């Protein structure tokens, strides 16, 4: 098998041989609809370790000419599609892993493009020895010549080339400051692919979207599908909820814990996507941990956060505490250097997978349809944010608050109303830049900061949990093996802590704990806007008496 031209099925066969494999082959049916149409340029971006290379290998295996991969696909979802046989192993397929080319060239873009040009040309010459391409130096001329002369005269429609390009954006990520080199690279791709009759399909995948790099839009022929707008390709970005439930059933894994750790990439209320690499690792190792994030350095993430544009660090504090922030993704330049506002940094974090759009959070009634609420998607990513900011001199207030919060939890366990109220007063004073009280919703920010930062390893935290005749503000259920009381926190703004406790009882919020056996503390908290102080009322209840 060749390395670049018609690489065959061996790499994909390894994926199929794996103990855990999720069939995403019906993606091919969607791509088949776009072959040799004006929609033949498709770029799907998604975070690292979300299955980009597996998908690229699958497409190579399916489309590659001069091989027979039907034995791999006959029992997969794509075999049910009408277009299955029509396109199976019918195209000269060129597979380019840009990361490998860049690494081989030792990050020299000129050398990388020269290697790419020559290596693929060499394989074409071997494949088509009867076609003389010696007079051509550029790959696009070679491809056009082969396209014009190699098609079987008996075929009514010429078969063009299918291009599969993996890690297309590695140059933009690793050569961030080389503007001239990036422009040269984009121009190379534009000339190679745009308006070329020999292109039947061009599928690119990477982390970053592609449309804007300053004023240079060399690849505007591509339709892009990203973490902010995945369109019809959303279900192919990660493992779906149904796929994960099935895996958990097969391997006897707790589905709720799996959801807590790796869910969170959602694009509507019904479609929940999980980090596929982490799900597989958790099943294989029988341990929930942060797997995906171990694959790359976090110094880059720390650098983005430390820019602190327009109070970015305050937004990060909110996110770590389990809150949402609003992001305008419209002006992101799709690179890793042009940051004009905090929105640009937060948008990049969405594409890198560190933040996720809250389902149905597109703000209605605003002309710009690129404004969303975002959050830290799951436990895996939340731990990494904590690790990045911990011991960071730019975050002294947060980790002083964590230390104080450990004491706060102990005071709650002791039902020391006065000490708990004073702790919230201190937390509010220390973070007035982001904790401006206007109502119960803003009050919840300081409470979640003070509690969530300290309790992340002890509790599963739920906000606005439906129960009885309303929604409980904040519920803390001890994690498996943690011998601590559950907490039900109700918030009031300019009323009273006793009123908060009464509401818990009147609206029967205690039904939340019908499956929980253990001690429960009801925590009522009120903020008095005149005295600018908190009041607290704590009562103990046994879940078995609910």
PDB file of N, CA, C and O in Angstrom, residues 475-542:
ATOM      1  N   UNK A 475     -27.904  21.654  45.086  1.00  0.00           N
ATOM      2  CA  UNK A 475     -27.955  20.371  45.798  1.00  0.00           C
ATOM      3  C   UNK A 475     -26.587  19.713  45.698  1.00  0.00           C
ATOM      4  O   UNK A 475     -26.004  19.622  44.610  1.00  0.00           O
ATOM      5  N   UNK A 476     -26.079  19.238  46.831  1.00  0.00           N
ATOM      6  CA  UNK A 476     -24.772  18.582  46.908  1.00  0.00           C
ATOM      7  C   UNK A 476     -24.977  17.152  47.408  1.00  0.00           C
ATOM      8  O   UNK A 476     -25.341  16.940  48.567  1.00  0.00           O
ATOM      9  N   UNK A 477     -24.748  16.184  46.516  1.00  0.00           N
ATOM     10  CA  UNK A 477     -24.894  14.768  46.860  1.00  0.00           C
ATOM     11  C   UNK A 477     -23.491  14.186  47.029  1.00  0.00           C
ATOM     12  O   UNK A 477     -22.663  14.283  46.113  1.00  0.00           O
ATOM     13  N   UNK A 478     -23.188  13.560  48.172  1.00  0.00           N
ATOM     14  CA  UNK A 478     -21.843  12.990  48.370  1.00  0.00           C
ATOM     15  C   UNK A 478     -21.489  11.974  47.292  1.00  0.00           C
ATOM     16  O   UNK A 478     -22.332  11.182  46.876  1.00  0.00           O
ATOM     17  N   UNK A 479     -20.263  12.035  46.808  1.00  0.00           N
ATOM     18  CA  UNK A 479     -19.793  11.055  45.844  1.00  0.00           C
ATOM     19  C   UNK A 479     -19.645   9.698  46.514  1.00  0.00           C
ATOM     20  O   UNK A 479     -19.580   9.604  47.745  1.00  0.00           O
ATOM     21  N   UNK A 480     -19.592   8.665  45.703  1.00  0.00           N
ATOM     22  CA  UNK A 480     -19.490   7.311  46.220  1.00  0.00           C
ATOM     23  C   UNK A 480     -18.269   7.184  47.127  1.00  0.00           C
ATOM     24  O   UNK A 480     -17.164   7.564  46.765  1.00  0.00           O
ATOM     25  N   UNK A 481     -18.481   6.663  48.323  1.00  0.00           N
ATOM     26  CA  UNK A 481     -17.398   6.475  49.276  1.00  0.00           C
ATOM     27  C   UNK A 481     -17.137   7.660  50.180  1.00  0.00           C
ATOM     28  O   UNK A 481     -16.317   7.577  51.099  1.00  0.00           O
ATOM     29  N   UNK A 482     -17.819   8.787  49.951  1.00  0.00           N
ATOM     30  CA  UNK A 482     -17.634   9.987  50.778  1.00  0.00           C
ATOM     31  C   UNK A 482     -18.669   9.985  51.897  1.00  0.00           C
ATOM     32  O   UNK A 482     -19.873   9.984  51.645  1.00  0.00           O
ATOM     33  N   UNK A 483     -18.213   9.989  53.109  1.00  0.00           N
ATOM     34  CA  UNK A 483     -19.114   9.962  54.264  1.00  0.00           C
ATOM     35  C   UNK A 483     -19.307  11.373  54.807  1.00  0.00           C
ATOM     36  O   UNK A 483     -18.788  11.755  55.857  1.00  0.00           O
ATOM     37  N   UNK A 484     -20.057  12.155  54.063  1.00  0.00           N
ATOM     38  CA  UNK A 484     -20.411  13.512  54.444  1.00  0.00           C
ATOM     39  C   UNK A 484     -21.912  13.693  54.255  1.00  0.00           C
ATOM     40  O   UNK A 484     -22.535  12.984  53.451  1.00  0.00           O
ATOM     41  N   UNK A 485     -22.519  14.628  54.957  1.00  0.00           N
ATOM     42  CA  UNK A 485     -23.950  14.847  54.756  1.00  0.00           C
ATOM     43  C   UNK A 485     -24.237  15.495  53.412  1.00  0.00           C
ATOM     44  O   UNK A 485     -23.412  16.252  52.884  1.00  0.00           O
ATOM     45  N   UNK A 486     -25.393  15.190  52.843  1.00  0.00           N
ATOM     46  CA  UNK A 486     -25.845  15.899  51.646  1.00  0.00           C
ATOM     47  C   UNK A 486     -26.251  17.311  52.049  1.00  0.00           C
ATOM     48  O   UNK A 486     -26.622  17.565  53.207  1.00  0.00           O
ATOM     49  N   UNK A 487     -26.193  18.227  51.095  1.00  0.00           N
ATOM     50  CA  UNK A 487     -26.549  19.619  51.359  1.00  0.00           C
ATOM     51  C   UNK A 487     -27.628  20.062  50.379  1.00  0.00           C
ATOM     52  O   UNK A 487     -27.521  19.813  49.179  1.00  0.00           O
ATOM     53  N   UNK A 488     -28.653  20.715  50.883  1.00  0.00           N
ATOM     54  CA  UNK A 488     -29.655  21.335  50.046  1.00  0.00           C
ATOM     55  C   UNK A 488     -29.648  22.825  50.391  1.00  0.00           C
ATOM     56  O   UNK A 488     -30.003  23.217  51.500  1.00  0.00           O
ATOM     57  N   UNK A 489     -29.190  23.632  49.445  1.00  0.00           N
ATOM     58  CA  UNK A 489     -28.981  25.065  49.692  1.00  0.00           C
ATOM     59  C   UNK A 489     -30.060  25.859  48.975  1.00  0.00           C
ATOM     60  O   UNK A 489     -30.253  25.720  47.766  1.00  0.00           O
ATOM     61  N   UNK A 490     -30.773  26.693  49.721  1.00  0.00           N
ATOM     62  CA  UNK A 490     -31.795  27.570  49.151  1.00  0.00           C
ATOM     63  C   UNK A 490     -31.385  29.020  49.413  1.00  0.00           C
ATOM     64  O   UNK A 490     -30.983  29.381  50.527  1.00  0.00           O
ATOM     65  N   UNK A 491     -31.501  29.862  48.383  1.00  0.00           N
ATOM     66  CA  UNK A 491     -31.011  31.234  48.454  1.00  0.00           C
ATOM     67  C   UNK A 491     -32.168  32.230  48.443  1.00  0.00           C
ATOM     68  O   UNK A 491     -33.157  32.039  47.732  1.00  0.00           O
ATOM     69  N   UNK A 492     -31.993  33.303  49.205  1.00  0.00           N
ATOM     70  CA  UNK A 492     -32.956  34.397  49.206  1.00  0.00           C
ATOM     71  C   UNK A 492     -32.200  35.719  49.126  1.00  0.00           C
ATOM     72  O   UNK A 492     -31.121  35.865  49.707  1.00  0.00           O
ATOM     73  N   UNK A 493     -32.799  36.665  48.409  1.00  0.00           N
ATOM     74  CA  UNK A 493     -32.205  37.988  48.256  1.00  0.00           C
ATOM     75  C   UNK A 493     -33.110  38.998  48.946  1.00  0.00           C
ATOM     76  O   UNK A 493     -34.264  39.187  48.565  1.00  0.00           O
ATOM     77  N   UNK A 494     -32.582  39.605  50.009  1.00  0.00           N
ATOM     78  CA  UNK A 494     -33.289  40.637  50.772  1.00  0.00           C
ATOM     79  C   UNK A 494     -34.600  40.125  51.371  1.00  0.00           C
ATOM     80  O   UNK A 494     -35.609  40.819  51.390  1.00  0.00           O
ATOM     81  N   UNK A 495     -34.550  38.866  51.853  1.00  0.00           N
ATOM     82  CA  UNK A 495     -35.692  38.320  52.581  1.00  0.00           C
ATOM     83  C   UNK A 495     -35.186  37.799  53.933  1.00  0.00           C
ATOM     84  O   UNK A 495     -34.816  38.597  54.781  1.00  0.00           O
ATOM     85  N   UNK A 496     -35.130  36.481  54.119  1.00  0.00           N
ATOM     86  CA  UNK A 496     -34.554  35.938  55.350  1.00  0.00           C
ATOM     87  C   UNK A 496     -34.125  34.502  55.138  1.00  0.00           C
ATOM     88  O   UNK A 496     -34.646  33.808  54.256  1.00  0.00           O
ATOM     89  N   UNK A 497     -33.173  34.059  55.946  1.00  0.00           N
ATOM     90  CA  UNK A 497     -32.688  32.684  55.848  1.00  0.00           C
ATOM     91  C   UNK A 497     -33.775  31.705  56.277  1.00  0.00           C
ATOM     92  O   UNK A 497     -33.884  30.600  55.725  1.00  0.00           O
ATOM     93  N   UNK A 498     -34.580  32.098  57.252  1.00  0.00           N
ATOM     94  CA  UNK A 498     -35.666  31.231  57.710  1.00  0.00           C
ATOM     95  C   UNK A 498     -36.684  31.030  56.591  1.00  0.00           C
ATOM     96  O   UNK A 498     -37.229  29.937  56.403  1.00  0.00           O
ATOM     97  N   UNK A 499     -36.936  32.094  55.810  1.00  0.00           N
ATOM     98  CA  UNK A 499     -37.836  31.976  54.661  1.00  0.00           C
ATOM     99  C   UNK A 499     -37.321  30.934  53.675  1.00  0.00           C
ATOM    100  O   UNK A 499     -38.095  30.166  53.094  1.00  0.00           O
ATOM    101  N   UNK A 500     -36.017  30.901  53.498  1.00  0.00           N
ATOM    102  CA  UNK A 500     -35.416  29.916  52.587  1.00  0.00           C
ATOM    103  C   UNK A 500     -35.668  28.501  53.091  1.00  0.00           C
ATOM    104  O   UNK A 500     -36.027  27.602  52.309  1.00  0.00           O
ATOM    105  N   UNK A 501     -35.493  28.267  54.390  1.00  0.00           N
ATOM    106  CA  UNK A 501     -35.739  26.939  54.966  1.00  0.00           C
ATOM    107  C   UNK A 501     -37.211  26.565  54.827  1.00  0.00           C
ATOM    108  O   UNK A 501     -37.564  25.427  54.459  1.00  0.00           O
ATOM    109  N   UNK A 502     -38.094  27.522  55.103  1.00  0.00           N
ATOM    110  CA  UNK A 502     -39.532  27.264  54.983  1.00  0.00           C
ATOM    111  C   UNK A 502     -39.911  26.872  53.557  1.00  0.00           C
ATOM    112  O   UNK A 502     -40.766  26.003  53.347  1.00  0.00           O
ATOM    113  N   UNK A 503     -39.277  27.511  52.577  1.00  0.00           N
ATOM    114  CA  UNK A 503     -39.593  27.182  51.179  1.00  0.00           C
ATOM    115  C   UNK A 503     -39.192  25.752  50.863  1.00  0.00           C
ATOM    116  O   UNK A 503     -39.905  25.045  50.139  1.00  0.00           O
ATOM    117  N   UNK A 504     -38.037  25.314  51.388  1.00  0.00           N
ATOM    118  CA  UNK A 504     -37.606  23.924  51.172  1.00  0.00           C
ATOM    119  C   UNK A 504     -38.683  22.957  51.647  1.00  0.00           C
ATOM    120  O   UNK A 504     -39.024  21.983  50.962  1.00  0.00           O
ATOM    121  N   UNK A 505     -39.231  23.245  52.808  1.00  0.00           N
ATOM    122  CA  UNK A 505     -40.223  22.353  53.410  1.00  0.00           C
ATOM    123  C   UNK A 505     -41.568  22.440  52.688  1.00  0.00           C
ATOM    124  O   UNK A 505     -42.202  21.423  52.392  1.00  0.00           O
ATOM    125  N   UNK A 506     -41.994  23.677  52.386  1.00  0.00           N
ATOM    126  CA  UNK A 506     -43.304  23.868  51.781  1.00  0.00           C
ATOM    127  C   UNK A 506     -43.381  23.288  50.369  1.00  0.00           C
ATOM    128  O   UNK A 506     -44.417  22.764  49.962  1.00  0.00           O
ATOM    129  N   UNK A 507     -42.285  23.400  49.638  1.00  0.00           N
ATOM    130  CA  UNK A 507     -42.296  22.923  48.262  1.00  0.00           C
ATOM    131  C   UNK A 507     -41.764  21.498  48.132  1.00  0.00           C
ATOM    132  O   UNK A 507     -41.543  20.993  47.035  1.00  0.00           O
ATOM    133  N   UNK A 508     -41.548  20.862  49.275  1.00  0.00           N
ATOM    134  CA  UNK A 508     -41.203  19.442  49.302  1.00  0.00           C
ATOM    135  C   UNK A 508     -39.947  19.121  48.494  1.00  0.00           C
ATOM    136  O   UNK A 508     -39.871  18.122  47.783  1.00  0.00           O
ATOM    137  N   UNK A 509     -38.927  19.996  48.595  1.00  0.00           N
ATOM    138  CA  UNK A 509     -37.666  19.760  47.898  1.00  0.00           C
ATOM    139  C   UNK A 509     -36.977  18.488  48.394  1.00  0.00           C
ATOM    140  O   UNK A 509     -36.110  17.936  47.708  1.00  0.00           O
ATOM    141  N   UNK A 510     -37.358  18.036  49.579  1.00  0.00           N
ATOM    142  CA  UNK A 510     -36.698  16.863  50.149  1.00  0.00           C
ATOM    143  C   UNK A 510     -36.888  15.607  49.301  1.00  0.00           C
ATOM    144  O   UNK A 510     -36.162  14.625  49.462  1.00  0.00           O
ATOM    145  N   UNK A 511     -37.852  15.633  48.363  1.00  0.00           N
ATOM    146  CA  UNK A 511     -38.066  14.473  47.491  1.00  0.00           C
ATOM    147  C   UNK A 511     -36.837  14.169  46.645  1.00  0.00           C
ATOM    148  O   UNK A 511     -36.704  13.068  46.114  1.00  0.00           O
ATOM    149  N   UNK A 512     -35.952  15.158  46.535  1.00  0.00           N
ATOM    150  CA  UNK A 512     -34.705  14.948  45.795  1.00  0.00           C
ATOM    151  C   UNK A 512     -33.941  13.753  46.349  1.00  0.00           C
ATOM    152  O   UNK A 512     -33.268  13.019  45.620  1.00  0.00           O
ATOM    153  N   UNK A 513     -34.067  13.522  47.652  1.00  0.00           N
ATOM    154  CA  UNK A 513     -33.237  12.534  48.330  1.00  0.00           C
ATOM    155  C   UNK A 513     -33.964  11.214  48.566  1.00  0.00           C
ATOM    156  O   UNK A 513     -33.584  10.457  49.451  1.00  0.00           O
ATOM    157  N   UNK A 514     -34.996  10.937  47.750  1.00  0.00           N
ATOM    158  CA  UNK A 514     -35.767   9.719  48.019  1.00  0.00           C
ATOM    159  C   UNK A 514     -34.940   8.451  47.804  1.00  0.00           C
ATOM    160  O   UNK A 514     -35.240   7.403  48.375  1.00  0.00           O
ATOM    161  N   UNK A 515     -33.867   8.523  46.983  1.00  0.00           N
ATOM    162  CA  UNK A 515     -32.998   7.368  46.772  1.00  0.00           C
ATOM    163  C   UNK A 515     -31.694   7.471  47.578  1.00  0.00           C
ATOM    164  O   UNK A 515     -30.820   6.617  47.449  1.00  0.00           O
ATOM    165  N   UNK A 516     -31.593   8.504  48.389  1.00  0.00           N
ATOM    166  CA  UNK A 516     -30.360   8.735  49.151  1.00  0.00           C
ATOM    167  C   UNK A 516     -30.594   8.361  50.606  1.00  0.00           C
ATOM    168  O   UNK A 516     -31.596   8.751  51.214  1.00  0.00           O
ATOM    169  N   UNK A 517     -29.685   7.599  51.155  1.00  0.00           N
ATOM    170  CA  UNK A 517     -29.799   7.186  52.548  1.00  0.00           C
ATOM    171  C   UNK A 517     -28.655   7.826  53.343  1.00  0.00           C
ATOM    172  O   UNK A 517     -27.494   7.457  53.182  1.00  0.00           O
ATOM    173  N   UNK A 518     -28.986   8.780  54.145  1.00  0.00           N
ATOM    174  CA  UNK A 518     -27.960   9.455  54.918  1.00  0.00           C
ATOM    175  C   UNK A 518     -28.448  10.788  55.452  1.00  0.00           C
ATOM    176  O   UNK A 518     -29.597  11.190  55.262  1.00  0.00           O
ATOM    177  N   UNK A 519     -27.553  11.466  56.087  1.00  0.00           N
ATOM    178  CA  UNK A 519     -27.874  12.751  56.706  1.00  0.00           C
ATOM    179  C   UNK A 519     -27.960  13.858  55.661  1.00  0.00           C
ATOM    180  O   UNK A 519     -27.202  13.875  54.685  1.00  0.00           O
ATOM    181  N   UNK A 520     -28.895  14.771  55.850  1.00  0.00           N
ATOM    182  CA  UNK A 520     -29.068  15.906  54.945  1.00  0.00           C
ATOM    183  C   UNK A 520     -29.098  17.189  55.765  1.00  0.00           C
ATOM    184  O   UNK A 520     -29.783  17.270  56.792  1.00  0.00           O
ATOM    185  N   UNK A 521     -28.363  18.181  55.324  1.00  0.00           N
ATOM    186  CA  UNK A 521     -28.390  19.499  55.952  1.00  0.00           C
ATOM    187  C   UNK A 521     -29.109  20.471  55.028  1.00  0.00           C
ATOM    188  O   UNK A 521     -28.767  20.598  53.851  1.00  0.00           O
ATOM    189  N   UNK A 522     -30.141  21.115  55.554  1.00  0.00           N
ATOM    190  CA  UNK A 522     -30.838  22.166  54.823  1.00  0.00           C
ATOM    191  C   UNK A 522     -30.157  23.490  55.162  1.00  0.00           C
ATOM    192  O   UNK A 522     -30.040  23.858  56.331  1.00  0.00           O
ATOM    193  N   UNK A 523     -29.701  24.195  54.138  1.00  0.00           N
ATOM    194  CA  UNK A 523     -28.934  25.423  54.343  1.00  0.00           C
ATOM    195  C   UNK A 523     -29.681  26.576  53.685  1.00  0.00           C
ATOM    196  O   UNK A 523     -29.763  26.656  52.451  1.00  0.00           O
ATOM    197  N   UNK A 524     -30.239  27.468  54.492  1.00  0.00           N
ATOM    198  CA  UNK A 524     -30.922  28.651  53.989  1.00  0.00           C
ATOM    199  C   UNK A 524     -30.001  29.862  54.093  1.00  0.00           C
ATOM    200  O   UNK A 524     -29.442  30.118  55.165  1.00  0.00           O
ATOM    201  N   UNK A 525     -29.837  30.584  53.006  1.00  0.00           N
ATOM    202  CA  UNK A 525     -28.931  31.741  52.982  1.00  0.00           C
ATOM    203  C   UNK A 525     -29.667  32.946  52.420  1.00  0.00           C
ATOM    204  O   UNK A 525     -30.323  32.855  51.375  1.00  0.00           O
ATOM    205  N   UNK A 526     -29.545  34.072  53.094  1.00  0.00           N
ATOM    206  CA  UNK A 526     -30.149  35.319  52.642  1.00  0.00           C
ATOM    207  C   UNK A 526     -29.094  36.413  52.607  1.00  0.00           C
ATOM    208  O   UNK A 526     -28.162  36.434  53.420  1.00  0.00           O
ATOM    209  N   UNK A 527     -29.226  37.317  51.615  1.00  0.00           N
ATOM    210  CA  UNK A 527     -28.348  38.487  51.551  1.00  0.00           C
ATOM    211  C   UNK A 527     -29.200  39.731  51.730  1.00  0.00           C
ATOM    212  O   UNK A 527     -30.176  39.945  51.007  1.00  0.00           O
ATOM    213  N   UNK A 528     -28.835  40.541  52.724  1.00  0.00           N
ATOM    214  CA  UNK A 528     -29.537  41.789  53.019  1.00  0.00           C
ATOM    215  C   UNK A 528     -28.853  42.924  52.268  1.00  0.00           C
ATOM    216  O   UNK A 528     -27.703  43.257  52.534  1.00  0.00           O
ATOM    217  N   UNK A 529     -29.569  43.519  51.317  1.00  0.00           N
ATOM    218  CA  UNK A 529     -28.931  44.532  50.468  1.00  0.00           C
ATOM    219  C   UNK A 529     -28.649  45.829  51.216  1.00  0.00           C
ATOM    220  O   UNK A 529     -27.811  46.623  50.783  1.00  0.00           O
ATOM    221  N   UNK A 530     -29.348  46.061  52.317  1.00  0.00           N
ATOM    222  CA  UNK A 530     -29.109  47.281  53.091  1.00  0.00           C
ATOM    223  C   UNK A 530     -27.876  47.152  53.974  1.00  0.00           C
ATOM    224  O   UNK A 530     -27.010  48.031  53.994  1.00  0.00           O
ATOM    225  N   UNK A 531     -27.784  46.041  54.717  1.00  0.00           N
ATOM    226  CA  UNK A 531     -26.626  45.838  55.592  1.00  0.00           C
ATOM    227  C   UNK A 531     -25.446  45.235  54.858  1.00  0.00           C
ATOM    228  O   UNK A 531     -24.327  45.209  55.372  1.00  0.00           O
ATOM    229  N   UNK A 532     -25.740  44.726  53.625  1.00  0.00           N
ATOM    230  CA  UNK A 532     -24.705  44.074  52.802  1.00  0.00           C
ATOM    231  C   UNK A 532     -24.034  42.920  53.551  1.00  0.00           C
ATOM    232  O   UNK A 532     -22.828  42.726  53.517  1.00  0.00           O
ATOM    233  N   UNK A 533     -24.872  42.146  54.225  1.00  0.00           N
ATOM    234  CA  UNK A 533     -24.384  40.972  54.961  1.00  0.00           C
ATOM    235  C   UNK A 533     -25.273  39.777  54.653  1.00  0.00           C
ATOM    236  O   UNK A 533     -26.405  39.923  54.185  1.00  0.00           O
ATOM    237  N   UNK A 534     -24.714  38.597  54.933  1.00  0.00           N
ATOM    238  CA  UNK A 534     -25.450  37.357  54.750  1.00  0.00           C
ATOM    239  C   UNK A 534     -26.007  36.883  56.090  1.00  0.00           C
ATOM    240  O   UNK A 534     -25.434  37.156  57.151  1.00  0.00           O
ATOM    241  N   UNK A 535     -27.102  36.148  56.014  1.00  0.00           N
ATOM    242  CA  UNK A 535     -27.623  35.433  57.170  1.00  0.00           C
ATOM    243  C   UNK A 535     -27.780  33.968  56.773  1.00  0.00           C
ATOM    244  O   UNK A 535     -28.022  33.658  55.606  1.00  0.00           O
ATOM    245  N   UNK A 536     -27.615  33.098  57.741  1.00  0.00           N
ATOM    246  CA  UNK A 536     -27.654  31.664  57.457  1.00  0.00           C
ATOM    247  C   UNK A 536     -28.480  30.925  58.499  1.00  0.00           C
ATOM    248  O   UNK A 536     -28.440  31.253  59.692  1.00  0.00           O
ATOM    249  N   UNK A 537     -29.224  29.941  58.038  1.00  0.00           N
ATOM    250  CA  UNK A 537     -29.978  29.057  58.914  1.00  0.00           C
ATOM    251  C   UNK A 537     -29.757  27.631  58.433  1.00  0.00           C
ATOM    252  O   UNK A 537     -29.994  27.315  57.261  1.00  0.00           O
ATOM    253  N   UNK A 538     -29.275  26.748  59.323  1.00  0.00           N
ATOM    254  CA  UNK A 538     -28.966  25.368  58.960  1.00  0.00           C
ATOM    255  C   UNK A 538     -29.771  24.424  59.833  1.00  0.00           C
ATOM    256  O   UNK A 538     -29.788  24.576  61.057  1.00  0.00           O
ATOM    257  N   UNK A 539     -30.412  23.456  59.192  1.00  0.00           N
ATOM    258  CA  UNK A 539     -31.156  22.450  59.933  1.00  0.00           C
ATOM    259  C   UNK A 539     -30.762  21.069  59.446  1.00  0.00           C
ATOM    260  O   UNK A 539     -30.480  20.867  58.260  1.00  0.00           O
ATOM    261  N   UNK A 540     -30.781  20.120  60.373  1.00  0.00           N
ATOM    262  CA  UNK A 540     -30.420  18.750  60.046  1.00  0.00           C
ATOM    263  C   UNK A 540     -31.679  17.921  59.856  1.00  0.00           C
ATOM    264  O   UNK A 540     -32.624  18.005  60.637  1.00  0.00           O
ATOM    265  N   UNK A 541     -31.678  17.101  58.792  1.00  0.00           N
ATOM    266  CA  UNK A 541     -32.778  16.181  58.568  1.00  0.00           C
ATOM    267  C   UNK A 541     -32.206  14.848  58.132  1.00  0.00           C
ATOM    268  O   UNK A 541     -31.118  14.787  57.547  1.00  0.00           O
ATOM    269  N   UNK A 542     -32.924  13.782  58.383  1.00  0.00           N
ATOM    270  CA  UNK A 542     -32.518  12.453  57.934  1.00  0.00           C
ATOM    271  C   UNK A 542     -33.339  12.081  56.719  1.00  0.00           C
ATOM    272  O   UNK A 542     -34.567  12.160  56.744  1.00  0.00           O
TER     273      UNK A 542
END
